[in-house]
């Protein structure tokens, strides 16, 4: 593909709230940087940063204090393309569009299905404003969807669009992508709703043969109550949690803190070596919001590491796990069956290893970032600068 044939354009990638080491953000930056002049504006620093935004959890504070800073940087650096990762930036983006810039809008969630389940920033005023701005974005922005299922909601797009799944980058030789890009991070102390009960350096832990792992935001909707119930029935096992923790989970985690190892939100370069030695990776999402129709990125990251997966019994998930024979799909509330599957993996190490190898092969051949990166670049090639 002749991505280099067009004049080099400046792209400003912006998010006021994504956490450091966010794999999706870093993959987007790394992909675009090979073909465009990329600048970045986040609450943390990467090599392409033109500044560091202050971090506020309340949307109202970001609207008042952070968005004007983003607008100022648009005036100062005058990018050709604004790539935004959050819908709250649509007012800034549409104004930028009015003055001749082009906007790439990433739709990373089906917000209409999940708005009422948000822990904050879900006032009816915010929802009505989102609905209005999202309608405008369909007319004036180039949309990138992380899931094909979102197209049932976005069926009236005026400009070219692309579905770019958040599949893992399997080129992990040498320094991982996140470590190459995310240097000298600046990140404020986390809010109370994402604090850890226990946080220890990953280097302190020696993996034993009874360890399980979970990667991503830790919440009840994502199966923490089920995982705790599983631990109750498996006294020899421990659970490694990699990710931020919502407030509704803190009391539940405290009941098992001797057997739950909370690493917090850390670089994948530090998390993956630990995860790769576990018995299985868990992705027991509940049938709420857009979960049944959206791939959990953690599923493919487990597979890329050669881990057997135990995940929810949704048709979309079965199309991957059962087809590739890389794990088990179960009712996310059926603790007994989940325990049985874990014990089976423990009792059949050769077959478990074969499952892991099948998963790793399928990610390499079918579910890798390489194909998705090409789709992103093709969309950028279709941006009209006339």
Tab-separated table of C-alpha atoms in Angstrom:
chain	number	residue	atom	x	y	z
A	1	UNK	CA	0.000	0.000	0.000
A	2	UNK	CA	1.273	3.424	-0.872
A	3	UNK	CA	0.686	5.129	2.422
A	4	UNK	CA	3.748	7.305	1.936
A	5	UNK	CA	2.572	8.865	-1.348
A	6	UNK	CA	0.575	11.680	0.250
A	7	UNK	CA	2.112	14.787	1.833
A	8	UNK	CA	3.037	14.282	5.473
A	9	UNK	CA	0.147	15.438	7.633
A	10	UNK	CA	0.203	16.385	11.287
A	11	UNK	CA	-2.057	14.284	13.517
A	12	UNK	CA	-2.880	15.273	17.092
A	13	UNK	CA	-4.007	12.315	19.251
A	14	UNK	CA	-5.909	13.451	22.347
A	15	UNK	CA	-7.552	11.981	25.436
A	16	UNK	CA	-8.045	13.757	28.790
A	17	UNK	CA	-8.632	10.574	30.801
A	18	UNK	CA	-7.024	7.435	29.331
A	19	UNK	CA	-4.586	5.785	31.767
A	20	UNK	CA	-0.866	5.407	31.039
A	21	UNK	CA	0.301	2.390	29.057
A	22	UNK	CA	-3.170	2.122	27.476
A	23	UNK	CA	-2.442	-0.494	24.776
A	24	UNK	CA	-5.013	0.800	22.300
A	25	UNK	CA	-3.759	4.375	22.452
A	26	UNK	CA	-0.136	3.324	22.106
A	27	UNK	CA	-0.869	1.034	19.156
A	28	UNK	CA	-2.687	3.861	17.364
A	29	UNK	CA	0.181	6.277	17.974
A	30	UNK	CA	2.790	3.743	16.890
A	31	UNK	CA	0.901	2.877	13.708
A	32	UNK	CA	0.296	6.473	12.661
A	33	UNK	CA	3.828	7.591	13.531
A	34	UNK	CA	5.215	5.449	10.708
A	35	UNK	CA	3.306	7.506	8.123
A	36	UNK	CA	2.364	10.849	9.692
A	37	UNK	CA	3.794	13.508	11.962
A	38	UNK	CA	2.102	12.484	15.209
A	39	UNK	CA	1.656	14.723	18.239
A	40	UNK	CA	0.031	13.581	21.478
A	41	UNK	CA	-1.805	15.206	24.351
A	42	UNK	CA	-2.658	13.016	27.363
A	43	UNK	CA	-2.422	13.189	31.184
A	44	UNK	CA	0.912	11.370	30.750
A	45	UNK	CA	3.912	11.720	28.501
A	46	UNK	CA	5.049	9.754	25.461
A	47	UNK	CA	7.760	10.543	22.943
A	48	UNK	CA	5.293	12.448	20.740
A	49	UNK	CA	3.840	14.553	23.574
A	50	UNK	CA	3.422	18.299	23.072
A	51	UNK	CA	2.329	18.717	26.691
A	52	UNK	CA	0.727	16.932	29.631
A	53	UNK	CA	-2.906	17.491	30.570
A	54	UNK	CA	-4.056	17.721	34.199
A	55	UNK	CA	-6.170	14.764	35.305
A	56	UNK	CA	-9.672	15.186	36.733
A	57	UNK	CA	-12.240	12.426	37.224
A	58	UNK	CA	-15.236	14.777	37.117
A	59	UNK	CA	-16.374	15.594	33.593
A	60	UNK	CA	-17.447	19.099	34.586
A	61	UNK	CA	-13.916	19.941	35.726
A	62	UNK	CA	-12.441	18.592	32.496
A	63	UNK	CA	-14.870	20.670	30.447
A	64	UNK	CA	-13.900	23.841	32.294
A	65	UNK	CA	-10.179	23.304	32.912
A	66	UNK	CA	-8.849	20.789	30.374
A	67	UNK	CA	-10.793	21.326	27.168
A	68	UNK	CA	-9.655	24.958	26.806
A	69	UNK	CA	-6.056	23.694	27.033
A	70	UNK	CA	-6.770	21.278	24.195
A	71	UNK	CA	-8.291	24.086	22.143
A	72	UNK	CA	-5.240	26.240	22.754
A	73	UNK	CA	-2.940	23.457	21.584
A	74	UNK	CA	-4.995	23.066	18.417
A	75	UNK	CA	-4.518	26.767	17.679
A	76	UNK	CA	-0.842	26.633	18.562
A	77	UNK	CA	0.189	23.493	16.665
A	78	UNK	CA	-2.428	23.548	13.864
A	79	UNK	CA	-2.648	19.823	13.095
A	80	UNK	CA	-4.361	18.644	9.938
A	81	UNK	CA	-6.158	15.804	11.736
A	82	UNK	CA	-7.509	15.521	15.277
A	83	UNK	CA	-7.768	11.905	16.487
A	84	UNK	CA	-9.930	11.785	19.609
A	85	UNK	CA	-10.455	8.811	21.902
A	86	UNK	CA	-13.368	10.127	23.995
A	87	UNK	CA	-16.779	11.530	22.996
A	88	UNK	CA	-16.543	14.356	25.512
A	89	UNK	CA	-14.098	16.028	23.104
A	90	UNK	CA	-16.700	16.310	20.339
A	91	UNK	CA	-17.449	20.014	21.039
A	92	UNK	CA	-13.760	20.852	20.549
A	93	UNK	CA	-13.535	18.512	17.573
A	94	UNK	CA	-16.570	19.914	15.773
A	95	UNK	CA	-15.290	23.454	16.251
A	96	UNK	CA	-11.942	22.313	14.830
A	97	UNK	CA	-13.857	20.794	11.912
A	98	UNK	CA	-15.694	24.080	11.333
A	99	UNK	CA	-12.352	25.828	10.813
A	100	UNK	CA	-11.183	23.327	8.208
A	101	UNK	CA	-9.552	20.516	10.206
A	102	UNK	CA	-10.416	16.843	9.845
A	103	UNK	CA	-11.549	14.684	12.762
A	104	UNK	CA	-11.143	10.950	13.396
A	105	UNK	CA	-13.538	9.911	16.154
A	106	UNK	CA	-12.907	6.602	17.946
A	107	UNK	CA	-16.065	4.896	19.210
A	108	UNK	CA	-14.687	2.539	21.868
A	109	UNK	CA	-17.986	1.738	23.606
A	110	UNK	CA	-21.672	1.630	22.818
A	111	UNK	CA	-22.408	4.469	25.221
A	112	UNK	CA	-26.158	4.248	24.793
A	113	UNK	CA	-26.142	0.738	26.257
A	114	UNK	CA	-23.733	1.557	29.091
A	115	UNK	CA	-24.567	5.148	30.042
A	116	UNK	CA	-26.755	4.204	33.016
A	117	UNK	CA	-24.103	1.813	34.328
A	118	UNK	CA	-21.344	4.421	34.455
A	119	UNK	CA	-20.072	5.075	38.001
A	120	UNK	CA	-20.116	8.854	37.409
A	121	UNK	CA	-20.736	11.546	34.783
A	122	UNK	CA	-24.157	10.106	33.888
A	123	UNK	CA	-26.403	13.096	34.601
A	124	UNK	CA	-29.308	13.360	32.110
A	125	UNK	CA	-27.825	16.622	30.832
A	126	UNK	CA	-24.626	14.810	29.874
A	127	UNK	CA	-26.612	12.086	28.144
A	128	UNK	CA	-28.722	14.505	26.089
A	129	UNK	CA	-25.614	16.459	25.148
A	130	UNK	CA	-23.833	13.281	24.097
A	131	UNK	CA	-26.787	12.205	21.942
A	132	UNK	CA	-26.819	15.549	20.125
A	133	UNK	CA	-23.058	15.743	19.569
A	134	UNK	CA	-22.835	12.095	18.560
A	135	UNK	CA	-25.410	12.754	15.844
A	136	UNK	CA	-23.299	15.617	14.512
A	137	UNK	CA	-20.200	13.414	14.592
A	138	UNK	CA	-21.869	10.963	12.217
A	139	UNK	CA	-22.057	13.759	9.631
A	140	UNK	CA	-18.724	15.467	10.110
A	141	UNK	CA	-16.225	12.933	11.517
A	142	UNK	CA	-14.398	9.898	10.156
A	143	UNK	CA	-15.379	7.194	12.627
A	144	UNK	CA	-13.267	4.312	13.913
A	145	UNK	CA	-15.190	1.551	15.692
A	146	UNK	CA	-13.551	-0.981	17.971
A	147	UNK	CA	-16.415	-3.441	17.401
A	148	UNK	CA	-18.438	-4.369	14.332
A	149	UNK	CA	-21.610	-4.593	16.443
A	150	UNK	CA	-21.580	-0.797	16.909
A	151	UNK	CA	-22.584	-0.410	13.266
A	152	UNK	CA	-26.159	-1.371	14.184
A	153	UNK	CA	-26.261	1.907	16.121
A	154	UNK	CA	-24.184	3.938	13.649
A	155	UNK	CA	-26.017	3.161	10.413
A	156	UNK	CA	-26.189	6.716	9.059
A	157	UNK	CA	-22.547	7.744	8.587
A	158	UNK	CA	-21.792	10.412	6.006
A	159	UNK	CA	-18.017	9.882	5.761
A	160	UNK	CA	-15.782	6.803	5.380
A	161	UNK	CA	-15.375	4.675	8.485
A	162	UNK	CA	-13.464	1.609	9.658
A	163	UNK	CA	-13.805	-1.176	12.210
A	164	UNK	CA	-10.404	-1.500	13.876
A	165	UNK	CA	-10.506	-4.202	16.534
A	166	UNK	CA	-8.284	-3.907	19.551
A	167	UNK	CA	-6.316	-7.061	18.788
A	168	UNK	CA	-2.892	-7.514	20.420
A	169	UNK	CA	0.404	-6.566	18.893
A	170	UNK	CA	2.201	-9.905	18.647
A	171	UNK	CA	5.576	-8.374	17.783
A	172	UNK	CA	6.906	-8.611	21.318
A	173	UNK	CA	10.526	-9.296	20.479
A	174	UNK	CA	12.795	-6.874	22.265
A	175	UNK	CA	11.155	-3.968	24.082
A	176	UNK	CA	7.357	-4.204	23.885
A	177	UNK	CA	5.406	-1.496	22.071
A	178	UNK	CA	4.185	0.094	25.282
A	179	UNK	CA	7.670	0.346	26.760
A	180	UNK	CA	9.153	1.797	23.556
A	181	UNK	CA	6.528	4.551	23.465
A	182	UNK	CA	5.505	5.264	27.040
A	183	UNK	CA	8.590	6.782	28.617
A	184	UNK	CA	8.915	9.310	31.427
A	185	UNK	CA	5.280	8.910	32.391
A	186	UNK	CA	3.609	11.665	34.348
A	187	UNK	CA	0.394	10.490	36.017
A	188	UNK	CA	-1.372	11.878	39.100
A	189	UNK	CA	-2.393	9.742	42.043
A	190	UNK	CA	-5.442	7.652	41.225
A	191	UNK	CA	-8.910	8.454	42.547
A	192	UNK	CA	-10.349	6.489	45.458
A	193	UNK	CA	-12.667	4.502	43.205
A	194	UNK	CA	-9.673	2.989	41.425
A	195	UNK	CA	-7.380	2.476	44.380
A	196	UNK	CA	-5.933	-0.929	45.220
A	197	UNK	CA	-6.478	-2.828	48.442
A	198	UNK	CA	-2.962	-4.199	48.202
A	199	UNK	CA	-0.290	-3.217	45.725
A	200	UNK	CA	3.075	-4.882	45.530
A	201	UNK	CA	5.860	-4.879	43.011
A	202	UNK	CA	5.332	-7.599	40.425
A	203	UNK	CA	8.951	-8.633	40.830
A	204	UNK	CA	8.206	-9.874	44.365
A	205	UNK	CA	6.031	-12.768	43.224
A	206	UNK	CA	7.038	-16.295	42.359
A	207	UNK	CA	4.325	-17.919	40.270
A	208	UNK	CA	3.117	-21.283	41.529
A	209	UNK	CA	1.152	-23.965	39.704
A	210	UNK	CA	-2.170	-22.771	41.133
A	211	UNK	CA	-2.298	-19.196	39.841
A	212	UNK	CA	-5.033	-17.612	37.731
A	213	UNK	CA	-5.007	-14.157	36.165
A	214	UNK	CA	-7.344	-11.382	35.115
A	215	UNK	CA	-6.399	-8.338	33.033
A	216	UNK	CA	-8.430	-5.135	32.749
A	217	UNK	CA	-10.793	-2.963	34.765
A	218	UNK	CA	-11.843	-4.856	37.904
A	219	UNK	CA	-15.585	-4.536	38.509
A	220	UNK	CA	-18.643	-6.562	39.424
A	221	UNK	CA	-19.983	-6.364	35.864
A	222	UNK	CA	-16.718	-7.919	34.700
A	223	UNK	CA	-17.072	-10.895	37.003
A	224	UNK	CA	-15.141	-10.138	40.194
A	225	UNK	CA	-17.862	-11.660	42.421
A	226	UNK	CA	-17.702	-14.876	40.389
A	227	UNK	CA	-13.900	-14.987	40.596
A	228	UNK	CA	-14.032	-14.555	44.379
A	229	UNK	CA	-16.583	-17.372	44.641
A	230	UNK	CA	-14.287	-19.568	42.548
A	231	UNK	CA	-11.405	-18.898	44.943
A	232	UNK	CA	-13.630	-19.955	47.853
A	233	UNK	CA	-13.915	-23.395	46.262
A	234	UNK	CA	-10.242	-23.665	45.273
A	235	UNK	CA	-8.231	-23.093	48.478
A	236	UNK	CA	-4.837	-23.715	46.819
A	237	UNK	CA	-5.316	-21.107	44.101
A	238	UNK	CA	-4.354	-17.447	43.899
A	239	UNK	CA	-5.660	-14.771	41.560
A	240	UNK	CA	-3.496	-12.074	39.955
A	241	UNK	CA	-5.404	-8.887	39.103
A	242	UNK	CA	-3.905	-6.428	36.615
A	243	UNK	CA	-5.955	-3.262	36.277
A	244	UNK	CA	-7.797	-0.485	38.038
A	245	UNK	CA	-10.394	-1.340	40.674
A	246	UNK	CA	-13.827	0.221	41.094
A	247	UNK	CA	-15.116	1.152	44.524
A	248	UNK	CA	-17.814	-1.498	44.608
A	249	UNK	CA	-15.125	-4.192	44.639
A	250	UNK	CA	-13.018	-3.090	47.593
A	251	UNK	CA	-14.924	-4.845	50.377
A	252	UNK	CA	-15.168	-8.039	48.350
A	253	UNK	CA	-11.445	-8.052	47.636
A	254	UNK	CA	-10.625	-7.511	51.293
A	255	UNK	CA	-12.184	-10.895	52.131
A	256	UNK	CA	-9.589	-12.691	49.984
A	257	UNK	CA	-6.607	-10.384	50.128
A	258	UNK	CA	-4.216	-13.156	51.194
A	259	UNK	CA	-4.940	-14.976	47.925
A	260	UNK	CA	-5.589	-12.054	45.584
A	261	UNK	CA	-2.465	-10.348	44.307
A	262	UNK	CA	-3.332	-6.862	43.125
A	263	UNK	CA	-0.742	-5.440	40.755
A	264	UNK	CA	-2.778	-2.395	39.754
A	265	UNK	CA	-2.570	-0.762	36.353
A	266	UNK	CA	0.955	-1.569	35.200
A	267	UNK	CA	2.809	-1.797	31.910
A	268	UNK	CA	2.047	-4.917	29.897
A	269	UNK	CA	5.804	-5.503	29.749
A	270	UNK	CA	5.652	-6.180	33.488
A	271	UNK	CA	2.292	-7.946	33.544
A	272	UNK	CA	2.705	-10.408	30.676
A	273	UNK	CA	5.652	-12.428	32.084
A	274	UNK	CA	3.600	-13.141	35.210
A	275	UNK	CA	0.398	-13.904	33.323
A	276	UNK	CA	2.150	-16.273	30.921
A	277	UNK	CA	2.920	-18.645	33.806
A	278	UNK	CA	-0.665	-18.893	35.107
A	279	UNK	CA	-3.025	-21.843	34.682
A	280	UNK	CA	-5.650	-19.825	32.795
A	281	UNK	CA	-6.821	-16.338	31.947
A	282	UNK	CA	-10.314	-15.365	33.112
A	283	UNK	CA	-12.793	-13.154	31.228
A	284	UNK	CA	-16.126	-13.779	32.965
A	285	UNK	CA	-18.044	-10.701	31.851
A	286	UNK	CA	-21.736	-10.456	32.743
A	287	UNK	CA	-24.455	-10.163	30.069
A	288	UNK	CA	-24.894	-6.405	30.560
A	289	UNK	CA	-24.350	-3.353	28.377
A	290	UNK	CA	-22.463	-4.066	25.179
A	291	UNK	CA	-20.370	-6.918	26.618
A	292	UNK	CA	-22.131	-9.816	24.807
A	293	UNK	CA	-21.560	-8.143	21.427
A	294	UNK	CA	-18.030	-6.825	22.037
A	295	UNK	CA	-14.765	-8.737	22.032
A	296	UNK	CA	-12.942	-8.461	25.390
A	297	UNK	CA	-9.403	-7.474	24.454
A	298	UNK	CA	-8.098	-9.526	27.364
A	299	UNK	CA	-9.343	-12.658	25.611
A	300	UNK	CA	-6.888	-12.205	22.740
A	301	UNK	CA	-4.087	-11.108	25.054
A	302	UNK	CA	-4.453	-14.354	27.026
A	303	UNK	CA	-4.403	-16.305	23.774
A	304	UNK	CA	-1.320	-14.450	22.540
A	305	UNK	CA	0.468	-15.470	25.736
A	306	UNK	CA	-0.406	-19.128	25.190
A	307	UNK	CA	-2.885	-19.258	28.082
A	308	UNK	CA	-6.032	-21.375	28.005
A	309	UNK	CA	-8.999	-19.034	28.440
A	310	UNK	CA	-12.149	-19.383	30.498
A	311	UNK	CA	-14.684	-16.854	29.303
A	312	UNK	CA	-18.398	-16.091	29.163
A	313	UNK	CA	-20.686	-18.237	27.065
A	314	UNK	CA	-21.726	-15.554	24.577
A	315	UNK	CA	-22.098	-16.458	20.879
A	316	UNK	CA	-19.439	-13.927	19.862
A	317	UNK	CA	-16.936	-15.374	22.344
A	318	UNK	CA	-17.779	-18.942	21.346
A	319	UNK	CA	-17.035	-18.071	17.724
A	320	UNK	CA	-13.426	-17.559	18.796
A	321	UNK	CA	-12.785	-19.900	21.717
A	322	UNK	CA	-14.662	-22.968	20.533
A	323	UNK	CA	-13.650	-22.541	16.913
A	324	UNK	CA	-9.975	-22.244	17.835
A	325	UNK	CA	-10.247	-24.820	20.656
A	326	UNK	CA	-8.259	-22.594	22.993
A	327	UNK	CA	-10.324	-22.775	26.181
A	328	UNK	CA	-13.835	-22.963	27.627
A	329	UNK	CA	-16.974	-20.854	27.383
A	330	UNK	CA	-19.142	-20.999	30.514
A	331	UNK	CA	-22.077	-19.287	32.156
A	332	UNK	CA	-20.324	-16.374	33.957
A	333	UNK	CA	-22.469	-17.036	37.045
A	334	UNK	CA	-21.938	-20.820	37.145
A	335	UNK	CA	-19.207	-21.106	39.759
A	336	UNK	CA	-19.328	-24.926	39.897
A	337	UNK	CA	-18.668	-25.324	36.175
A	338	UNK	CA	-15.884	-22.749	36.225
A	339	UNK	CA	-14.193	-24.603	39.084
A	340	UNK	CA	-14.515	-27.876	37.168
A	341	UNK	CA	-12.881	-26.330	34.083
A	342	UNK	CA	-9.966	-24.996	36.114
A	343	UNK	CA	-9.438	-28.364	37.785
A	344	UNK	CA	-9.558	-30.066	34.387
A	345	UNK	CA	-6.786	-27.789	33.104
A	346	UNK	CA	-4.743	-28.570	36.198
A	347	UNK	CA	-5.256	-32.320	35.755
A	348	UNK	CA	-4.471	-32.310	32.007
A	349	UNK	CA	-1.375	-30.129	31.560
A	350	UNK	CA	-0.515	-31.452	28.091
A	351	UNK	CA	-3.981	-30.749	26.718
A	352	UNK	CA	-3.997	-27.372	28.460
A	353	UNK	CA	-0.701	-26.530	26.772
A	354	UNK	CA	-2.148	-27.568	23.416
A	355	UNK	CA	-5.095	-25.228	24.003
A	356	UNK	CA	-2.687	-22.414	24.736
A	357	UNK	CA	-0.660	-23.088	21.604
A	358	UNK	CA	-3.807	-23.096	19.463
A	359	UNK	CA	-4.768	-19.749	20.908
A	360	UNK	CA	-1.331	-18.300	20.257
A	361	UNK	CA	-1.373	-19.529	16.650
A	362	UNK	CA	-4.830	-18.114	15.998
A	363	UNK	CA	-3.834	-14.684	17.304
A	364	UNK	CA	-0.767	-14.696	15.109
A	365	UNK	CA	-2.785	-15.692	12.029
A	366	UNK	CA	-6.230	-14.164	12.596
A	367	UNK	CA	-6.410	-11.719	15.481
A	368	UNK	CA	-3.263	-9.597	15.380
A	369	UNK	CA	-2.882	-5.823	15.298
A	370	UNK	CA	-1.076	-5.949	11.952
A	371	UNK	CA	-4.306	-6.392	9.984
A	372	UNK	CA	-6.157	-3.811	12.071
A	373	UNK	CA	-3.343	-1.272	11.615
A	374	UNK	CA	-3.729	-1.541	7.856
A	375	UNK	CA	-7.451	-0.819	8.173
A	376	UNK	CA	-6.684	2.307	10.184
A	377	UNK	CA	-4.170	3.519	7.618
A	378	UNK	CA	-6.592	2.863	4.779
A	379	UNK	CA	-9.161	5.059	6.486
A	380	UNK	CA	-6.602	7.833	6.871
A	381	UNK	CA	-5.851	7.544	3.170
A	382	UNK	CA	-9.515	8.273	2.469
A	383	UNK	CA	-9.597	11.535	4.405
A	384	UNK	CA	-10.534	14.351	2.051
A	385	UNK	CA	-8.529	17.536	2.569
A	386	UNK	CA	-10.222	19.541	-0.202
